[in-house]
Amino acid sequence: MTAPHIPAAAEVVVVGGGPVGLMTACELRLGGVDTVVLERLTVPSGQSRALGLHARTVEVFEQRGLLDKVEAKAPVWPRGHFAGLRKVDLTRLDGDHGYALMVPQSRTEELLEERARELGATVLRGHALTGLTQDDDRVTAEVAGPDGTWRLTARYLVGCDGGASTVRKLAGVAFPGTASTVNAVLGDVRILGDRPASRELRRLPGGLFGLIPLDGDLFRVVAVEFDTEPVPKDVPVTLEELRATARRVSGLDLDVTDPRWLSRFGDATRQAVRYRSGRVLLAGDAAHIHFPAGGQGLNTGIQDAVNLGWKLAATVRGWAPGGLLDTYHAERHPVAHRVCMNTRAQLALMHPADRITPLRDLFSELMDLDQVNTYLAEMITGLDIRYPMDDGTAPGAVRHRLVGRRVPPLQVDTAQGRTSTARLLRSGHGLLLDFTDGGSLAAFAESCAGRVRYVAARPGDRAKADDLAALLVRPDGYVAWACSDGGDHAGLRRALRTWFAAPETPTDTDAR
């Protein structure tokens, strides 16, 4: 590979070349933004702290044309083997993707870096952020690279650099929460001889123990001890420590060897008080950390990136409505707060103390109820999110059931043939999908040309869209407006103005 060009300026700098940073770069490039990614590692680590992609992330990858590559040879998990919520049934989920995919984080990173470069992002490996200043007009990043230090100016900077985020610290954003109370280690190792067949994280008298098959005789060994002093995170894990901790927790004397990766983790739970500080924004673990129950960390970060990307691109391009960028914090901060809540609840259910067993038994009975199981499955996978967005509905009026929710995975018939809502979102534009006779809403999209794609269509399955005449979808796949009869023109105008800066018309004024 040839040496990368070192730019002196960019429109947006993304710090951190993990899945969240790379997804942010992809979204910015879809919006036409000059983007530079700074990654301190010279080559990918090959390590995979995260192993699973939940249903909502699978949907997002389909909406961006990445799913075929992501799911190639990836095992499917139809049920949630989550230590705190073992009976979660993902097949109950609404949509085409009632499952989770077992995809190593390293593979996700590889695909997203390939896509980011393909879209024109500059990815600089071996470059670390060392300083940061900002004023009303720009951000200046001080960068240390293989050839020394240099400065990179940008209009905005996004910190996607993990729980110990340098960006967050330099921006002075508080990160309150609780410190770790467990001692947990993991290792991707070969296991010789006998080993348990289960791949679940199991609750045992000594703590939590899991053995996850990865490839051939390679397994991930996970052991978590409660009510003990955590070993400092910066102390390297040894193979002997992994073996001894697994023995204390499970009673098994595993013959582990050839470690590919050894690490420790805990249940520290923290969240940034704000996701934006002037021209600096935070996403992923830089904004929120928690115990990895249910595999929600990477997935929550990917959704941060998709929510932020189009809004920041609109701001840089100069067409963003007032306050659009601030809706990133308003929408995503409550989501991560809820993730922190449910991971702490799961950890409480995992505690090996006898006093917790009756609680688990009661919870198990509740999860046999379809409504409870579906509620929890949607919460863990992110399918239950409903953003409190203003769709222009008049005070006292009833909003359409889809407003604020993800667009349903519909098949639609257009003049060019059958397609899907996911495919119609691949360009990263908004979407006005019109099911009315004669395409009566076409004129409304003209005021947002280049920002909203207009498509006249018929539902492929009318039963799945029986109360839909039209819907306006944001680039991140969430419905900004919908109606059942096609006649809510005033509401559509207001939604277009709110999210896509459509110019106000006399009709808008009259409708207030």
Coordinates of N, CA, C and O in Angstrom, one line a residue, residues 27 49 168-169 217-218 257 287 300 367 385 396 399:
E27 N -21.1 7.1 6.6 CA -22.3 8.0 6.6 C -21.9 9.4 6.1 O -22.7 10.0 5.4
R49 N -13.6 -8.0 20.6 CA -14.3 -7.9 21.9 C -15.8 -8.2 21.6 O -16.4 -8.9 22.4
R168 N -12.9 12.8 24.4 CA -13.8 13.2 25.5 C -13.1 14.0 26.6 O -13.5 15.0 27.1
K169 N -11.9 13.5 27.0 CA -11.1 14.2 28.0 C -10.6 15.5 27.6 O -10.7 16.5 28.3
D217 N -10.6 -25.6 16.7 CA -10.4 -25.8 18.1 C -10.2 -24.5 18.9 O -9.7 -24.5 20.0
L218 N -10.5 -23.3 18.2 CA -10.4 -22.0 18.9 C -11.7 -21.7 19.6 O -12.7 -21.8 19.0
T257 N -4.2 -23.2 25.5 CA -2.9 -22.9 24.9 C -3.1 -22.0 23.7 O -4.2 -21.6 23.3
A287 N -18.9 7.6 24.4 CA -20.1 8.3 24.9 C -20.7 7.4 26.0 O -21.4 8.0 26.9
T300 N -25.1 -0.5 19.7 CA -25.5 0.8 20.1 C -24.7 1.9 19.4 O -25.1 2.9 19.0
M367 N -40.8 -14.4 31.5 CA -40.4 -14.5 30.1 C -41.1 -15.5 29.3 O -40.9 -15.6 28.1
I385 N -36.9 1.2 19.7 CA -36.7 2.7 19.7 C -37.8 3.5 19.0 O -38.1 3.2 17.9
G396 N -53.0 17.8 19.9 CA -54.2 17.0 20.2 C -54.5 15.9 19.2 O -55.3 15.0 19.4
R399 N -50.7 10.8 16.4 CA -49.7 10.6 15.4 C -49.9 9.2 14.8 O -50.4 8.3 15.5

